[in-house]
XYZ file of C-alpha atoms in Angstrom:
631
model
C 23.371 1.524 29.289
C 25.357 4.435 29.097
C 24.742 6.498 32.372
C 23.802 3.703 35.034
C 25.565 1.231 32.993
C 23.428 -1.980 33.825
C 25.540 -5.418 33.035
C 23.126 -8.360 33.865
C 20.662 -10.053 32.040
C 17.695 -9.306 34.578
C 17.544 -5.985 32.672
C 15.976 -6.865 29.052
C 18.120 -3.945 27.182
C 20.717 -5.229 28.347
C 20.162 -9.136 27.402
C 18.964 -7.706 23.737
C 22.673 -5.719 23.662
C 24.710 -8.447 24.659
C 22.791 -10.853 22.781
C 23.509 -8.835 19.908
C 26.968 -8.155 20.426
C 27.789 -12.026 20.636
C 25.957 -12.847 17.748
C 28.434 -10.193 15.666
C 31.235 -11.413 17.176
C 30.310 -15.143 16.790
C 30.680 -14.759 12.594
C 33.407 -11.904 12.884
C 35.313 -12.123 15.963
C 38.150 -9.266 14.972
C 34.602 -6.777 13.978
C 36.031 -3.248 15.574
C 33.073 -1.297 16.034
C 31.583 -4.659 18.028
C 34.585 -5.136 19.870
C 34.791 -1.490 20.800
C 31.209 -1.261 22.224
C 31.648 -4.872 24.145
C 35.045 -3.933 26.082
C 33.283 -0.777 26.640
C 30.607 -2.631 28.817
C 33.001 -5.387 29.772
C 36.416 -4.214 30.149
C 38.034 -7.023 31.687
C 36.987 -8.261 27.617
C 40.685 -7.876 24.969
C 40.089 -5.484 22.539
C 41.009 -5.981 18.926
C 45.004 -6.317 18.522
C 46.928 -3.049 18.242
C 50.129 -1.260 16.828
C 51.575 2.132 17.806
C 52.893 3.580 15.526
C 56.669 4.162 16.206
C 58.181 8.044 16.955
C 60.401 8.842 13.379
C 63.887 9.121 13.570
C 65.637 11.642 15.600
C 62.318 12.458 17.245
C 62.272 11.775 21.199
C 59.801 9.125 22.223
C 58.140 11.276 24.914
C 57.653 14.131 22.495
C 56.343 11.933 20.301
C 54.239 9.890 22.443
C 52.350 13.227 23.986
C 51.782 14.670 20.264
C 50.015 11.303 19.252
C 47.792 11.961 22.800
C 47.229 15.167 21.646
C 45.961 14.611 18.220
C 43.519 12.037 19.528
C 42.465 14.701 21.718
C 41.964 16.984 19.028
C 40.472 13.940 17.019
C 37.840 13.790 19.624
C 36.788 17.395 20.500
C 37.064 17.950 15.926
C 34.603 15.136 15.801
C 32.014 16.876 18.222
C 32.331 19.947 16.958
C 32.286 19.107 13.428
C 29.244 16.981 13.188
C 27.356 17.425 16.188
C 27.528 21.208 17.100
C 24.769 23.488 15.303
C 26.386 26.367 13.612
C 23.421 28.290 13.183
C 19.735 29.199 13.658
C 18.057 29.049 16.908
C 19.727 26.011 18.196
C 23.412 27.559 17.612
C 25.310 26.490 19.594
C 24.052 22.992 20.800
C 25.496 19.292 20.706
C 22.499 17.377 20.356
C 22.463 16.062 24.388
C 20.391 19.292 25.908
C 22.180 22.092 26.793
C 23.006 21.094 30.361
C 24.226 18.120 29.662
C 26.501 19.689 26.488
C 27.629 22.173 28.951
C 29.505 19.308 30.359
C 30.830 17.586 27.120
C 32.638 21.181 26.799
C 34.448 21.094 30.300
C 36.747 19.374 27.849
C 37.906 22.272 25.853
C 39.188 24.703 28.459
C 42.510 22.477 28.438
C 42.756 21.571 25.044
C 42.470 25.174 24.225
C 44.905 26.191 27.100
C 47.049 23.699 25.602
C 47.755 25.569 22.448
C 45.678 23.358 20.440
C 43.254 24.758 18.044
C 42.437 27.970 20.781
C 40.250 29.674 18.119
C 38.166 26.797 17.201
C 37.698 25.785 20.714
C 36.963 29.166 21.916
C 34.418 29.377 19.482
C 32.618 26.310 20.377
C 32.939 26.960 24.054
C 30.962 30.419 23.684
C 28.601 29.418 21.305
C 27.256 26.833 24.120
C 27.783 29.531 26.917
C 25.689 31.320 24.799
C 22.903 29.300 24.047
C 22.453 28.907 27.514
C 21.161 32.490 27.394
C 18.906 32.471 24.658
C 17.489 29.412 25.867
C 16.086 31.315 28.471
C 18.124 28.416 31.329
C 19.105 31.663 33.302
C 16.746 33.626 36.044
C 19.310 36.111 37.381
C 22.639 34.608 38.207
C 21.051 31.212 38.888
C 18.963 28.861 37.021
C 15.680 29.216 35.811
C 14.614 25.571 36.886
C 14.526 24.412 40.263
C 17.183 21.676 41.107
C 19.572 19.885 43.169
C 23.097 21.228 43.732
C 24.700 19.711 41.189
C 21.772 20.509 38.432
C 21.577 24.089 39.094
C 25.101 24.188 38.009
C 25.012 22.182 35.165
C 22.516 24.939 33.653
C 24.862 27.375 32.404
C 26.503 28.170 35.556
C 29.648 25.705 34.838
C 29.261 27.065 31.074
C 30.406 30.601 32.135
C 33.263 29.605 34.183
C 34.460 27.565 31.626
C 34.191 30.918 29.094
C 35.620 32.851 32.190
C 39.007 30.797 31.800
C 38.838 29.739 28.356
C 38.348 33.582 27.214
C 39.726 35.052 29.994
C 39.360 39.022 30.159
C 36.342 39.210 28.100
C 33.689 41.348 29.608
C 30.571 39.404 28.853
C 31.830 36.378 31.022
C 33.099 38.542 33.755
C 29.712 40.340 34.204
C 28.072 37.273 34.149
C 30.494 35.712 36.573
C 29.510 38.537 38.796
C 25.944 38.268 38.237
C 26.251 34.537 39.685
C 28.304 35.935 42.815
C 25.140 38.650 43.363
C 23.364 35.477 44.509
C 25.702 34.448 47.034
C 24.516 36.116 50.207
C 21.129 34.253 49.178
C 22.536 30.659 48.694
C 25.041 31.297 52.159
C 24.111 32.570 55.209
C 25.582 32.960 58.664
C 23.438 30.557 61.414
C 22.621 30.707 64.732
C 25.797 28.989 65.891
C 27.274 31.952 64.037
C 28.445 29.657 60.844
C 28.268 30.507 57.435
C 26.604 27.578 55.314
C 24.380 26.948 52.546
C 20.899 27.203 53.088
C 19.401 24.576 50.741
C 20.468 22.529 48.308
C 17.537 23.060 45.731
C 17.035 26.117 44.311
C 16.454 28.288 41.503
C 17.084 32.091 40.055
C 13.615 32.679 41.856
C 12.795 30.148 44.716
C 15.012 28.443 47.756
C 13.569 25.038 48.927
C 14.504 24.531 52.699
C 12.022 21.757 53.437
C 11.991 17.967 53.778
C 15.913 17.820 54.324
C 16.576 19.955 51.527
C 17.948 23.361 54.104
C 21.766 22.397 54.012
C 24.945 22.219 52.420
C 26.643 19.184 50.757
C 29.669 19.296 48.627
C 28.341 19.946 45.395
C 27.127 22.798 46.601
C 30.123 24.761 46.379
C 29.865 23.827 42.463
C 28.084 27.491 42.231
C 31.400 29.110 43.653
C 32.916 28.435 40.715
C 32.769 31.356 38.474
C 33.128 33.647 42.031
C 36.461 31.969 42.128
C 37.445 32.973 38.523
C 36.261 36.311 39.415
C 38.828 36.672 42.906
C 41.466 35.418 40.697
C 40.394 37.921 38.165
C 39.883 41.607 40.102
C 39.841 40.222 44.100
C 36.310 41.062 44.387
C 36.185 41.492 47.600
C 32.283 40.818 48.937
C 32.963 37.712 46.804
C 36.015 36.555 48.573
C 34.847 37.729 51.743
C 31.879 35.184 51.724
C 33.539 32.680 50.176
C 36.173 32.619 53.092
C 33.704 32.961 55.502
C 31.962 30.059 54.110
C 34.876 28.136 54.017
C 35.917 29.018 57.740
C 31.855 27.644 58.878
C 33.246 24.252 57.647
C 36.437 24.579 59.215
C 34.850 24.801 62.214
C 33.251 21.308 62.134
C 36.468 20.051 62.224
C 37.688 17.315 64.454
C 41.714 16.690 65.129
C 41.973 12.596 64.996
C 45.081 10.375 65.447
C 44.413 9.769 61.501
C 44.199 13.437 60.854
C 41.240 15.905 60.308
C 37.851 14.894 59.703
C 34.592 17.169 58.231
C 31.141 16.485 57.908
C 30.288 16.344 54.014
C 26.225 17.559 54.968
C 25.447 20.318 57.596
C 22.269 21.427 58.055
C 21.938 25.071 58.198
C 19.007 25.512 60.839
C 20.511 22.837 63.307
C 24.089 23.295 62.353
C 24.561 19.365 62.548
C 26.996 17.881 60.664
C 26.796 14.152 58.707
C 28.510 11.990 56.171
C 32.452 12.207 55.713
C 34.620 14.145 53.880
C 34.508 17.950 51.860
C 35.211 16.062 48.532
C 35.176 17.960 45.442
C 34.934 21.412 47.655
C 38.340 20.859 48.341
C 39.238 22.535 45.503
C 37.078 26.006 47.452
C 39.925 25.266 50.086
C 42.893 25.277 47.817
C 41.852 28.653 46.490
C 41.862 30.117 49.761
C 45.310 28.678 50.649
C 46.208 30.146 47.469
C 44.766 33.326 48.176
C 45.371 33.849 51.754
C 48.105 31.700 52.288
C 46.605 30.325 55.786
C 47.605 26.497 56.643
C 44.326 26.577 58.185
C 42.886 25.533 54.639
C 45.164 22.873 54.292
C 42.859 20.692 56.888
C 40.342 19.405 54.201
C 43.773 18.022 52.131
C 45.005 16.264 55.010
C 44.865 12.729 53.802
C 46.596 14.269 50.340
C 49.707 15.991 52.214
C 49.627 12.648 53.886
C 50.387 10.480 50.902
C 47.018 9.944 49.873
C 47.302 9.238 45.731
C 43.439 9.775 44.688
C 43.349 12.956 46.933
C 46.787 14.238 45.225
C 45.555 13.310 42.189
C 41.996 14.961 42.504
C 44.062 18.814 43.395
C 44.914 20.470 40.126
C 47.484 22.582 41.463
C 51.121 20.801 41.678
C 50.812 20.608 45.572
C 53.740 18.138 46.074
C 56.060 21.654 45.280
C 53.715 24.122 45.909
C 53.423 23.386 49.831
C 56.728 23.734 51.972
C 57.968 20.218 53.208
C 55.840 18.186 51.125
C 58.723 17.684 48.213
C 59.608 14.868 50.601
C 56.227 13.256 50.433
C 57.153 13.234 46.725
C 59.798 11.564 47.079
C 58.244 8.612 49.185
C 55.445 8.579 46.329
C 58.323 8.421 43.657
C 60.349 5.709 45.597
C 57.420 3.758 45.717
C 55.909 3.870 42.412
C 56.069 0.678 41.174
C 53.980 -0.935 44.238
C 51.734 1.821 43.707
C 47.940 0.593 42.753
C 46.366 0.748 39.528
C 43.117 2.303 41.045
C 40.292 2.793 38.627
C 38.918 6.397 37.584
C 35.748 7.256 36.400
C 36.444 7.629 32.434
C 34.359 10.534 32.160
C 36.150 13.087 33.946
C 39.628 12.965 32.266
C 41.294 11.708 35.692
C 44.752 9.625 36.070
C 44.930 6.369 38.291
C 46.583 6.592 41.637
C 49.413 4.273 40.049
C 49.674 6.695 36.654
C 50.099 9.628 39.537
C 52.451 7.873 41.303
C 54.364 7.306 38.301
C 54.473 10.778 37.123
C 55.537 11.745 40.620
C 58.699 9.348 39.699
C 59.240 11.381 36.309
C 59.210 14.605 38.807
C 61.391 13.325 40.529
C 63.777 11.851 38.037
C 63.997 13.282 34.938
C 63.383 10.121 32.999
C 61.272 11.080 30.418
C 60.650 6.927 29.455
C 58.500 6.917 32.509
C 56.309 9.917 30.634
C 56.382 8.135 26.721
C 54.693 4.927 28.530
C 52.473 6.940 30.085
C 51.388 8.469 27.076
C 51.523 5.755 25.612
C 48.959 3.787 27.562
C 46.360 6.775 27.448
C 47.458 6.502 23.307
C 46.593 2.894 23.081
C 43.217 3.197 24.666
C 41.920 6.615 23.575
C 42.799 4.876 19.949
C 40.766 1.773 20.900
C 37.761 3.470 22.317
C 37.661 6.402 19.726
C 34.229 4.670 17.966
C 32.388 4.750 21.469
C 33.858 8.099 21.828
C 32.438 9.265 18.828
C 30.631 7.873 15.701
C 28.791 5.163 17.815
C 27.437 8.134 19.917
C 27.256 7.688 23.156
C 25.643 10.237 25.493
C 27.737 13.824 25.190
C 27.815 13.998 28.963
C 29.224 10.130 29.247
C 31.973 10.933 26.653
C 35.919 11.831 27.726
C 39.575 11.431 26.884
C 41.840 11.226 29.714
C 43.429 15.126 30.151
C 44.931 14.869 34.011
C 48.740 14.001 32.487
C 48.848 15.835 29.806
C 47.725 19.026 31.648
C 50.324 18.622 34.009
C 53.298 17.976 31.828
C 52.353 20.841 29.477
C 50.751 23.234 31.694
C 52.871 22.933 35.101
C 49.423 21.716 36.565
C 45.595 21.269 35.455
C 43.676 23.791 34.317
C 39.952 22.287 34.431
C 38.865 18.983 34.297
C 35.081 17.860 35.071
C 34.355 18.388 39.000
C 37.656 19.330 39.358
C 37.270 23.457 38.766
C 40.388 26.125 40.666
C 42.385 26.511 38.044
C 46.383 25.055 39.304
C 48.314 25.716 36.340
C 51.472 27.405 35.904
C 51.132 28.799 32.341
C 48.898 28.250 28.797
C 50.130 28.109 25.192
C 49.883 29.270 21.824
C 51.834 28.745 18.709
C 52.853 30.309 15.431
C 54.764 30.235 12.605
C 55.841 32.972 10.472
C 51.549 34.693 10.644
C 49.975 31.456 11.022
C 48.956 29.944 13.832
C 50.297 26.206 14.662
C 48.159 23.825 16.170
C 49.740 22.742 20.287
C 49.939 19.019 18.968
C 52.766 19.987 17.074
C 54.867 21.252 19.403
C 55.640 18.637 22.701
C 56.159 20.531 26.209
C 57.466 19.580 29.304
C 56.771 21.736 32.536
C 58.688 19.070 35.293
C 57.552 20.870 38.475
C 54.379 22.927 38.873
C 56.708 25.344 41.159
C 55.163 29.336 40.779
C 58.693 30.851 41.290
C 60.834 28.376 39.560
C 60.027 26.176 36.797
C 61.417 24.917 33.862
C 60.664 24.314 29.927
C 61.704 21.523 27.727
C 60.187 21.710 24.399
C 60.463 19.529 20.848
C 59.105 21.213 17.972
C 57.802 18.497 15.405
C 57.381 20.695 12.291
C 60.341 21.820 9.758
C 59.597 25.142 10.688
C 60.414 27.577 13.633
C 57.591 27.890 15.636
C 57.545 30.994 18.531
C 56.030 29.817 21.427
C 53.459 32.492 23.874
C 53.586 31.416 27.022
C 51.278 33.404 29.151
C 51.568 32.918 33.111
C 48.156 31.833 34.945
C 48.966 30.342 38.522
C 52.693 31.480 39.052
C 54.186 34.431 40.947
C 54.166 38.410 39.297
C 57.094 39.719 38.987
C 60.074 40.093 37.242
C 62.078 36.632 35.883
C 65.083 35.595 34.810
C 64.439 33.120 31.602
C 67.653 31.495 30.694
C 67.504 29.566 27.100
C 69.844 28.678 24.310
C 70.495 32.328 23.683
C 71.440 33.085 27.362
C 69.902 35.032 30.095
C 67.419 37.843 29.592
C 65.338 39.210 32.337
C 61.533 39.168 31.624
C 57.832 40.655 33.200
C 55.813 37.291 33.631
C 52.569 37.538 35.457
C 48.906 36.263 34.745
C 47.437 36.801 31.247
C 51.178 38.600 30.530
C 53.155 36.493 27.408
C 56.858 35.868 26.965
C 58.132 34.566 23.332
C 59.931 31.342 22.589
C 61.645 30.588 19.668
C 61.392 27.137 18.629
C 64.221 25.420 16.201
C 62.539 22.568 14.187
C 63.813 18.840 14.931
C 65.306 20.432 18.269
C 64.685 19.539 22.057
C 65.151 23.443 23.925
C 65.002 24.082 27.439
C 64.446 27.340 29.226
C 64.515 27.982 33.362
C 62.214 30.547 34.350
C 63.253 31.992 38.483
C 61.008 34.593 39.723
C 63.812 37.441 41.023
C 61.705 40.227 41.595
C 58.072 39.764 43.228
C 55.888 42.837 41.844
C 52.196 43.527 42.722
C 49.117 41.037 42.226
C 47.425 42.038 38.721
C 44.097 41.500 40.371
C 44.513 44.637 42.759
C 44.579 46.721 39.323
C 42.159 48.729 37.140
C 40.698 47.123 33.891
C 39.348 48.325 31.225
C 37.795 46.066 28.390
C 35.313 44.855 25.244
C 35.073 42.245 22.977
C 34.099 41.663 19.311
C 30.437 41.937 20.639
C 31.076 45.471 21.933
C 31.776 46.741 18.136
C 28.331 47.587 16.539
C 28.913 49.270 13.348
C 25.422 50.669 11.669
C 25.323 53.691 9.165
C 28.748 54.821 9.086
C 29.113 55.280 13.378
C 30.698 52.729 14.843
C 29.338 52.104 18.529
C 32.217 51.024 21.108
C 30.905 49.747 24.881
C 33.779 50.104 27.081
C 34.343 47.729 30.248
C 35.288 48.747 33.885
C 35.984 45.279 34.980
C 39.315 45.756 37.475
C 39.527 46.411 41.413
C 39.830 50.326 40.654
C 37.888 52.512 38.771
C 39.655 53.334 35.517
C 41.249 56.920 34.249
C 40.025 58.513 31.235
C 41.172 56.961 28.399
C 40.809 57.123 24.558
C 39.039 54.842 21.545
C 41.440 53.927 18.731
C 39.922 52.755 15.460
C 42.096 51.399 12.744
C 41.989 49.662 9.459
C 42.567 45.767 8.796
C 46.007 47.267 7.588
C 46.590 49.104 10.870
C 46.249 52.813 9.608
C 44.443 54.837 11.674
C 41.006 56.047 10.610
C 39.835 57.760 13.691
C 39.900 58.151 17.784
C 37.133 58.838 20.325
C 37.804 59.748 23.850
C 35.686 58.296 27.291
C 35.568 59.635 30.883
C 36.350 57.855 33.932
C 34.683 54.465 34.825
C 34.077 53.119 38.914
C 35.079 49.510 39.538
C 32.333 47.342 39.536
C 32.904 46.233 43.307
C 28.961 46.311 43.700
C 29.148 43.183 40.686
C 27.393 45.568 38.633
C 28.693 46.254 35.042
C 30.234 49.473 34.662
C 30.340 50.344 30.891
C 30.171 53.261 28.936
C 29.198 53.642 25.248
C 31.621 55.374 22.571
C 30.616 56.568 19.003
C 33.189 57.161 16.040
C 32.051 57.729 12.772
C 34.322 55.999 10.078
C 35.301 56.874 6.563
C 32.336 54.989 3.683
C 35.530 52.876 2.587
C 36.711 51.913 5.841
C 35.592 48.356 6.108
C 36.792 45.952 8.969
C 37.826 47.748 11.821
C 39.930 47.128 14.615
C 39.675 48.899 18.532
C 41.893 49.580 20.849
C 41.534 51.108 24.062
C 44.082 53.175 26.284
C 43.920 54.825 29.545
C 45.354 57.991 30.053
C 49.090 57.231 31.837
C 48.385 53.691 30.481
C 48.423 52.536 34.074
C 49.383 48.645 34.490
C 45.880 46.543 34.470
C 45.504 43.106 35.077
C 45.471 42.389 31.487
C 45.880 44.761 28.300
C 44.365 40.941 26.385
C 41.105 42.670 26.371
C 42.001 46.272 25.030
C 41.473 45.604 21.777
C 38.850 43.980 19.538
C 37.885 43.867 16.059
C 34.633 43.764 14.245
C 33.907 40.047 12.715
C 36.584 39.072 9.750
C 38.781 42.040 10.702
């Protein structure tokens, strides 16, 4: 009923559900929970009658709308969390559904997280599932420990890393796992005999490759395992990583055909014959758009012809803003916008947080013209039936894999593009958020955000803050341009250093809509060419008065000497322990090295922060410091 989703009375569980259902509704037609699980299998079915709740005076109806989203959002991921995830013994970690298919109930909190709503909590939750992936032995290697399909082998931890990779970006435990998943990559793709670099099978496991009975080939779930190598490019460049992932990438490309309706791929090659079947690169297209992004080469842009094209569901299935990423196609924007109201509905599969081709089309008509009453319905509509579906969503427990609020919009308006979403997995937006007030941290529903064009050198913010408070905004670049920007708000023009994982602060008036433009003026250097060094709160071990410290290499060059800072919970410092040199870990191998300080008796919590000698730029000074738990 809830994966395969059966609807006809040949099928006894069925014909016992609806009979069921019916006879509820029969005695008590306006009975919610009955309603809610009937539309759910019937949806061309009413649901009971509903109310929104009107925005309060002076507030704008978009920023309202998009904070009511976002609480239901919250609402929904709270729920999970709070009454379905284990908190402790040996099943820490877990929702109840088997860890592979949790792992996919979580794809859900990388936005919400990114979104500036509850980022601790979420983080939290996210890692203690990445985590129980490991000590439930689902690992052999980088790879799983069972043998399975494509799509499988993912869903066993693999998709639970790069989730922790972007949710926690800069931590060192998810990086070295990221790279222990690209160590497996010259296994999984090899060049052919036609001189083409594909996958070999499409079942597989940490310890055996199945290549018989059709199984020796590539589909397009089988670029799911690229995933965390992709998070790891963006992170340091790795370049075996990259290299093979291009390579792989230019093996399709070459089974390519030019036709008077654009290009056209196989979906299925077979690695021994090199023959291609099927249609179409599908959800690999999102390999392709990292490469563009990387490299810059239209070549990549072949896969996304029927997208640049006008295609809506393509458009819609790219995270990145491509409309004003890629040069000429602001006009295709404008056809899109121009036509919105003839656009189709479309339908979307409600468990992967999509938009409709007509919702796209209509956001492409906010792009395009400011009016933010196109955005409030919007919200509205995903407000009406996130409200109405809420029981299915939660206490009537359906599966945790078949379980999902609708993201796509709210992603984009908030984040200058999506983040992650389920099967959709290169990261495409501009920036992520966090919020505070005075020391204490204020949950992203409270504050509403507008990002109008997913631009990487010229964007701007509108924001409402909903509490009687100020609230400073971080904003910390992802997917935009390095370099130095002008950021022009109420208080004028200041010039600023934006880059990935770098913050700027906004200050937030209560009751106030704000706008800031953001215009790259000064490209600097790519943070991934940098060195790194890290640790987390799982790097602090402090036993018998010596605290233990493991240090990180993680960057594209090896790191200087550097020094071990230890202070207080107050920030006085208690002591300092220096560390030689580290290599890069361009073999994927972790590069650590252990430090020992021994702390005053009364010392307590402890906080660590580590500096390199010069204090070179690295890619991100987010993972310098760490403090033991409660600290």
């Amino acid at each position: 009923l809830v994966e395969e989703q059966p609807n006809i009375r040949l099928y006894p569980l069925w014909d016992r559900f609806e009979r069921d259902i019916t006879d509820v509704l029969r005695v008590d037609p306006d009975n919610a929970t009955a309603r809610a699980y009937w539309v759910e299998k019937n949806p061309e079915q009413p649901y009971a009658d509903y109310r929104p709740t009107p925005a309060p005076t002076g507030v704008p109806p978009w920023a309202w709308a998009q904070s009511q989203d976002l609480k239901l959002y919250r609402q929904f991921a709270d729920w999970w969390i709070d009454h379905r995830q284990i908190s402790d013994g040996e099943s820490r970690g877990e929702f109840g559904g088997g860890l592979s298919d949790d792992t996919d109930l979580v794809n859900q909190w990388v936005p919400l997280a990114l979104m500036g709503v509850e980022p601790e909590k979420i983080i939290k939750s996210q890692e203690a599932v990445t985590d129980a992936t490991f000590f439930n032995g689902m690992w052999s290697g980088g790879l799983s420990r069972i043998r399975a399909d494509e799509l499988h082998s993912y869903e066993e931890g693999i998709n639970a890393v790069a989730q922790s990779m972007l949710i926690d970006w800069g931590n060192p435990a998810y990086i070295e796992h990221g790279m222990a998943v690209a160590r497996e990559y010259p296994r999984l793709m090899q060049v052919n005999q036609a001189g083409h670099r594909h996958f070999v099978s499409s079942y597989y496991s940490g310890t055996d490759i199945d290549r018989d009975d059709g199984l020796g080939g590539q589909k397009p779930d089988s670029l799911l395992v690229t995933h965390p190598g992709l998070m790891l490019v963006d992170y340091n460049g790795d370049p075996k990583t990259k290299a093979i992932l291009l390579s792989l990438l230019d093996g399709w490309l070459a089974h390519g055909e030019k036709t008077a309706r654009g290009w056209s791929f196989p979906s299925d090659i077979d690695w021994a014959t090199d023959k291609g079947s099927g249609h179409g690169v599908d959800i690999a297209v999102h390999d392709f758009w990292a490469a563009y992004t990387w490299t810059g080469d239209d070549k990549y842009l072949q896969p996304m012809d029927g997208a640049l094209n006008g295609d809506l569901g393509g458009l819609t299935n790219l995270n990145a803003d491509v409309l004003h990423r890629v040069r000429g196609e602001d006009k295709q924007a404008q056809k899109i916008a121009a036509g919105a109201d003839q656009a189709g509905g479309g339908t979307i599969d409600r468990n992967l947080g999509g938009a409709t081709a007509g919702q796209f089309a209509r956001f492409v008509r906010w792009q395009e013209t400011g009016d933010n009453a196109i955005l409030a319905g919007l919200y509205g509509e995903e407000v009406e039936a996130v409200t109405q579906r809420m029981p299915v969503l939660t206490s009537l427990e359906a599966w945790v894999d078949r379980v999902s609020v609708p993201s796509d919009l709210l992603q984009r308006t908030r984040l200058g593009g999506v983040a992650h979403r389920r099967m959709a997995f290169y990261p495409g937006n501009l920036v992520s958020w966090r919020f505070a007030s005075g020391d204490h941290e204020v949950s992203g529903e409270n504050v509403a955000i507008l990002i109008r064009k997913g631009d990487p050198k010229a964007f701007s913010v509108t924001a409402y803050n909903l509490t009687d408070q100020p609230v400073t905004a971080h904003m910390t670049g992802a997917q935009l341009a390095a370099g130095m920007w002008t950021l022009t708000g109420p208080d004028g023009a200041r010039e600023v250093r934006l880059e990935r994982g770098r913050s700027v602060e906004l200050s937030l008036p209560p009751r106030q809509t704000v706008r800031f433009d953001l215009t790259l003026k000064t490209p600097g250097d790519d943070p991934a060419t940098r060195p790194d060094i890290g640790l987390s709160r799982r790097d602090l071990v402090l036993k018998g008065g010596v605290l233990t410290i493991t240090a990180h290499s993680l960057g594209a060059m090896p790191t200087p000497a550097g020094v071990a800072i230890v202070t207080d919970a107050a920030g006085h410092e208690l002591t300092r322990a220096r560390f030689g040199p580290l290599p890069a870990p361009t073999d994927l191998l972790p590069k650590t090295v252990q430090i020992r300080a021994r702390l005053p008796k009364t010392s307590g919590l402890v906080r660590v922060t580590l500096r390199l000698e010069g204090q070179p730029d690295e890619i991100t000074q987010i993972n310098n410091s760490a403090a033991t738990p409660g600290a």
